[in-house]
């Protein structure tokens, strides 16, 4: 508390006009970086890496994800063009989960990474038989996640997701999953508290005083 994050020199009118917008942005992005850092620190010593989701503020995704990286986390996918993620609604359009994966893989002309969401260990086993690249384990308990890690035995990348918070992320990380995606990093963050203080400098420029922001 009381630390100076930055100093800016300029016209008082301009500084005051920009004050609230600037503080809102800095507060929001610093809040994301701070929360991400807390998650990263909580899982330190495990193999798990913390990543974000696409649950970002409209028009601010690039900057939300930039803040995650500064907090020590990793970006999942920026948009739909980065990676294919087959979720429950996509899978329901095919007779089986493996059929959904193989159909998309066949049509994947850009060779994008493919990840498939599963709700059960049976679905995981079915996907392992067809060589799935990455699996999202949705809303599974730590006990079930451990079983998933054992079943996979290193054959695919495993990502845990769903209802992750600072109270649960440690136990999730200890199961041995590779990634933990946390939507709360960007959709439920509390802004970091910043304030703006103006100081007048009359000594050097008596006719046109500078205004320093701290």
Tab-separated table of C-alpha atoms in Angstrom:
chain	number	residue	atom	x	y	z
A	1	UNK	CA	0.000	0.000	0.000
A	2	UNK	CA	1.223	3.471	-0.831
A	3	UNK	CA	3.711	2.329	-3.465
A	4	UNK	CA	4.091	4.424	-6.613
A	5	UNK	CA	3.333	2.344	-9.708
A	6	UNK	CA	3.991	5.064	-12.287
A	7	UNK	CA	4.544	8.782	-12.747
A	8	UNK	CA	3.163	10.833	-15.638
A	9	UNK	CA	3.795	14.498	-16.421
A	10	UNK	CA	1.331	16.509	-18.480
A	11	UNK	CA	-1.577	18.890	-18.678
A	12	UNK	CA	-3.906	18.772	-15.687
A	13	UNK	CA	-6.921	18.893	-17.988
A	14	UNK	CA	-5.778	15.873	-20.003
A	15	UNK	CA	-4.790	13.935	-16.906
A	16	UNK	CA	-8.118	14.531	-15.210
A	17	UNK	CA	-10.081	13.676	-18.351
A	18	UNK	CA	-8.264	10.346	-18.642
A	19	UNK	CA	-8.110	9.570	-14.935
A	20	UNK	CA	-11.092	7.266	-14.483
A	21	UNK	CA	-10.641	5.355	-17.737
A	22	UNK	CA	-6.938	4.832	-17.071
A	23	UNK	CA	-7.513	3.706	-13.493
A	24	UNK	CA	-10.278	1.325	-14.556
A	25	UNK	CA	-8.033	-0.332	-17.128
A	26	UNK	CA	-4.973	-0.548	-14.904
A	27	UNK	CA	-7.080	-1.850	-12.021
A	28	UNK	CA	-8.741	-4.529	-14.164
A	29	UNK	CA	-5.601	-5.862	-15.828
A	30	UNK	CA	-3.557	-5.711	-12.624
A	31	UNK	CA	-6.320	-7.651	-10.891
A	32	UNK	CA	-6.049	-10.386	-13.528
A	33	UNK	CA	-2.262	-10.559	-13.218
A	34	UNK	CA	-2.445	-10.634	-9.418
A	35	UNK	CA	-5.060	-13.404	-9.308
A	36	UNK	CA	-3.152	-15.425	-11.902
A	37	UNK	CA	0.000	-15.115	-9.817
A	38	UNK	CA	-1.865	-16.472	-6.793
A	39	UNK	CA	-3.026	-19.516	-8.763
A	40	UNK	CA	0.457	-20.111	-10.164
A	41	UNK	CA	2.002	-19.898	-6.704
A	42	UNK	CA	-0.574	-22.322	-5.292
A	43	UNK	CA	0.320	-25.051	-7.811
A	44	UNK	CA	4.076	-24.471	-7.631
A	45	UNK	CA	5.938	-27.754	-7.238
A	46	UNK	CA	3.470	-29.729	-9.368
A	47	UNK	CA	3.508	-30.369	-13.115
A	48	UNK	CA	0.297	-28.406	-13.631
A	49	UNK	CA	0.326	-25.138	-15.539
A	50	UNK	CA	-2.373	-22.509	-15.124
A	51	UNK	CA	-4.091	-21.282	-18.286
A	52	UNK	CA	-6.970	-18.973	-19.115
A	53	UNK	CA	-10.127	-19.435	-21.193
A	54	UNK	CA	-12.067	-17.412	-23.776
A	55	UNK	CA	-14.332	-16.050	-21.025
A	56	UNK	CA	-12.923	-12.567	-21.387
A	57	UNK	CA	-14.260	-9.018	-21.444
A	58	UNK	CA	-15.679	-8.218	-24.909
A	59	UNK	CA	-13.128	-6.325	-27.034
A	60	UNK	CA	-10.480	-6.711	-24.323
A	61	UNK	CA	-9.468	-10.345	-24.852
A	62	UNK	CA	-5.972	-9.520	-26.103
A	63	UNK	CA	-5.250	-7.418	-23.029
A	64	UNK	CA	-6.946	-9.786	-20.577
A	65	UNK	CA	-4.755	-12.601	-21.855
A	66	UNK	CA	-1.686	-10.346	-21.836
A	67	UNK	CA	-2.329	-9.771	-18.126
A	68	UNK	CA	-2.592	-13.528	-17.526
A	69	UNK	CA	0.864	-14.042	-19.017
A	70	UNK	CA	2.271	-11.268	-16.832
A	71	UNK	CA	0.846	-13.091	-13.830
A	72	UNK	CA	2.758	-16.239	-14.776
A	73	UNK	CA	-0.088	-18.093	-16.462
A	74	UNK	CA	-0.444	-19.325	-20.022
A	75	UNK	CA	-2.914	-18.496	-22.753
A	76	UNK	CA	-5.199	-21.266	-23.942
A	77	UNK	CA	-6.559	-20.264	-27.338
A	78	UNK	CA	-7.022	-16.673	-28.417
A	79	UNK	CA	-9.998	-17.491	-30.638
A	80	UNK	CA	-11.579	-20.301	-32.645
A	81	UNK	CA	-8.840	-20.138	-35.273
A	82	UNK	CA	-6.100	-21.204	-32.831
A	83	UNK	CA	-7.369	-24.599	-31.798
A	84	UNK	CA	-10.357	-26.892	-32.208
A	85	UNK	CA	-12.161	-27.687	-28.971
A	86	UNK	CA	-14.959	-30.232	-29.206
A	87	UNK	CA	-17.426	-29.626	-26.394
A	88	UNK	CA	-20.597	-31.441	-25.401
A	89	UNK	CA	-22.847	-29.754	-27.966
A	90	UNK	CA	-20.469	-30.648	-30.802
A	91	UNK	CA	-20.170	-34.228	-29.598
A	92	UNK	CA	-23.950	-34.690	-29.500
A	93	UNK	CA	-23.995	-34.246	-33.269
A	94	UNK	CA	-22.140	-37.562	-33.697
A	95	UNK	CA	-23.063	-41.106	-32.637
A	96	UNK	CA	-19.997	-41.438	-30.385
A	97	UNK	CA	-17.309	-39.191	-28.977
A	98	UNK	CA	-14.591	-40.975	-30.945
A	99	UNK	CA	-16.611	-40.563	-34.142
A	100	UNK	CA	-16.855	-36.834	-33.481
A	101	UNK	CA	-13.098	-36.584	-33.002
A	102	UNK	CA	-12.228	-38.634	-36.084
A	103	UNK	CA	-14.669	-36.677	-38.253
A	104	UNK	CA	-13.136	-33.362	-37.237
A	105	UNK	CA	-9.604	-34.712	-37.587
A	106	UNK	CA	-10.348	-35.806	-41.156
A	107	UNK	CA	-11.633	-32.340	-42.064
A	108	UNK	CA	-8.880	-30.473	-40.216
A	109	UNK	CA	-7.133	-29.141	-43.320
A	110	UNK	CA	-5.177	-26.515	-41.351
A	111	UNK	CA	-3.821	-29.158	-38.965
A	112	UNK	CA	-5.015	-27.211	-35.937
A	113	UNK	CA	-4.568	-28.810	-32.516
A	114	UNK	CA	-7.685	-30.715	-31.460
A	115	UNK	CA	-8.906	-31.001	-27.881
A	116	UNK	CA	-11.976	-32.939	-26.770
A	117	UNK	CA	-14.036	-32.368	-23.630
A	118	UNK	CA	-15.033	-35.460	-21.650
A	119	UNK	CA	-17.363	-35.971	-18.702
A	120	UNK	CA	-16.510	-39.584	-17.901
A	121	UNK	CA	-13.529	-41.910	-17.771
A	122	UNK	CA	-15.202	-44.164	-20.342
A	123	UNK	CA	-15.123	-41.282	-22.822
A	124	UNK	CA	-11.435	-40.749	-22.068
A	125	UNK	CA	-10.640	-44.412	-22.721
A	126	UNK	CA	-12.586	-44.320	-25.985
A	127	UNK	CA	-10.619	-41.303	-27.182
A	128	UNK	CA	-7.270	-42.782	-26.178
A	129	UNK	CA	-7.975	-45.716	-28.477
A	130	UNK	CA	-8.140	-43.352	-31.476
A	131	UNK	CA	-5.085	-41.289	-30.556
A	132	UNK	CA	-6.619	-38.083	-29.203
A	133	UNK	CA	-4.106	-35.231	-28.806
A	134	UNK	CA	-5.506	-33.417	-25.789
A	135	UNK	CA	-8.437	-34.008	-23.451
A	136	UNK	CA	-10.335	-31.535	-21.284
A	137	UNK	CA	-11.555	-33.239	-18.114
A	138	UNK	CA	-14.704	-31.345	-17.231
A	139	UNK	CA	-15.870	-30.919	-13.632
A	140	UNK	CA	-14.161	-34.024	-12.284
A	141	UNK	CA	-13.267	-34.554	-8.640
A	142	UNK	CA	-9.586	-34.900	-7.665
A	143	UNK	CA	-10.140	-38.628	-7.157
A	144	UNK	CA	-11.536	-39.025	-10.680
A	145	UNK	CA	-8.761	-36.854	-12.102
A	146	UNK	CA	-6.160	-39.171	-10.548
A	147	UNK	CA	-7.827	-42.117	-12.241
A	148	UNK	CA	-7.796	-40.218	-15.539
A	149	UNK	CA	-4.071	-39.554	-15.202
A	150	UNK	CA	-3.457	-43.234	-14.484
A	151	UNK	CA	-5.584	-44.349	-17.442
A	152	UNK	CA	-3.870	-41.923	-19.790
A	153	UNK	CA	-0.393	-42.961	-18.655
A	154	UNK	CA	1.150	-40.119	-20.635
A	155	UNK	CA	-0.595	-40.950	-23.911
A	156	UNK	CA	-2.305	-37.561	-24.179
A	157	UNK	CA	-2.244	-34.091	-22.651
A	158	UNK	CA	-4.763	-33.709	-19.841
A	159	UNK	CA	-6.430	-30.445	-18.863
A	160	UNK	CA	-8.696	-30.069	-15.839
A	161	UNK	CA	-11.463	-27.485	-15.948
A	162	UNK	CA	-14.681	-26.484	-14.246
A	163	UNK	CA	-15.292	-24.672	-10.972
A	164	UNK	CA	-11.612	-24.168	-10.223
A	165	UNK	CA	-10.792	-21.701	-7.450
A	166	UNK	CA	-7.915	-20.963	-5.085
A	167	UNK	CA	-9.318	-23.385	-2.507
A	168	UNK	CA	-9.479	-26.326	-4.923
A	169	UNK	CA	-6.665	-25.746	-7.416
A	170	UNK	CA	-3.955	-27.219	-5.182
A	171	UNK	CA	-5.704	-30.580	-4.873
A	172	UNK	CA	-6.423	-30.582	-8.606
A	173	UNK	CA	-2.774	-29.897	-9.430
A	174	UNK	CA	-1.612	-32.747	-7.197
A	175	UNK	CA	-3.533	-35.261	-9.339
A	176	UNK	CA	-0.892	-34.985	-12.065
A	177	UNK	CA	-2.838	-33.198	-14.808
A	178	UNK	CA	-0.829	-31.120	-17.272
A	179	UNK	CA	-2.985	-27.986	-17.392
A	180	UNK	CA	-5.667	-26.371	-15.273
A	181	UNK	CA	-7.867	-23.846	-17.059
A	182	UNK	CA	-9.413	-21.166	-14.870
A	183	UNK	CA	-12.223	-19.040	-16.259
A	184	UNK	CA	-12.262	-16.931	-13.094
A	185	UNK	CA	-8.929	-15.368	-14.069
A	186	UNK	CA	-10.748	-13.123	-16.512
A	187	UNK	CA	-14.493	-13.295	-15.844
A	188	UNK	CA	-14.663	-12.915	-12.058
A	189	UNK	CA	-11.593	-10.905	-11.178
A	190	UNK	CA	-11.566	-8.148	-8.559
A	191	UNK	CA	-9.741	-5.055	-9.699
A	192	UNK	CA	-6.507	-4.083	-7.973
A	193	UNK	CA	-6.863	-0.853	-6.015
A	194	UNK	CA	-5.172	2.132	-7.680
A	195	UNK	CA	-5.599	5.850	-7.108
A	196	UNK	CA	-4.302	8.956	-8.854
A	197	UNK	CA	-2.718	11.866	-6.987
A	198	UNK	CA	-1.753	15.156	-8.649
A	199	UNK	CA	1.191	17.262	-7.514
A	200	UNK	CA	1.739	20.813	-8.750
A	201	UNK	CA	5.238	21.920	-9.736
A	202	UNK	CA	5.342	25.731	-9.671
A	203	UNK	CA	9.066	26.184	-9.136
A	204	UNK	CA	10.451	25.251	-12.568
A	205	UNK	CA	7.686	26.670	-14.739
A	206	UNK	CA	5.910	29.485	-12.977
A	207	UNK	CA	4.009	30.552	-16.070
A	208	UNK	CA	2.882	27.034	-17.166
A	209	UNK	CA	3.021	24.657	-14.235
A	210	UNK	CA	3.493	20.933	-14.818
A	211	UNK	CA	1.224	18.462	-13.124
A	212	UNK	CA	2.741	15.228	-11.950
A	213	UNK	CA	0.614	12.170	-11.365
A	214	UNK	CA	1.650	9.571	-8.825
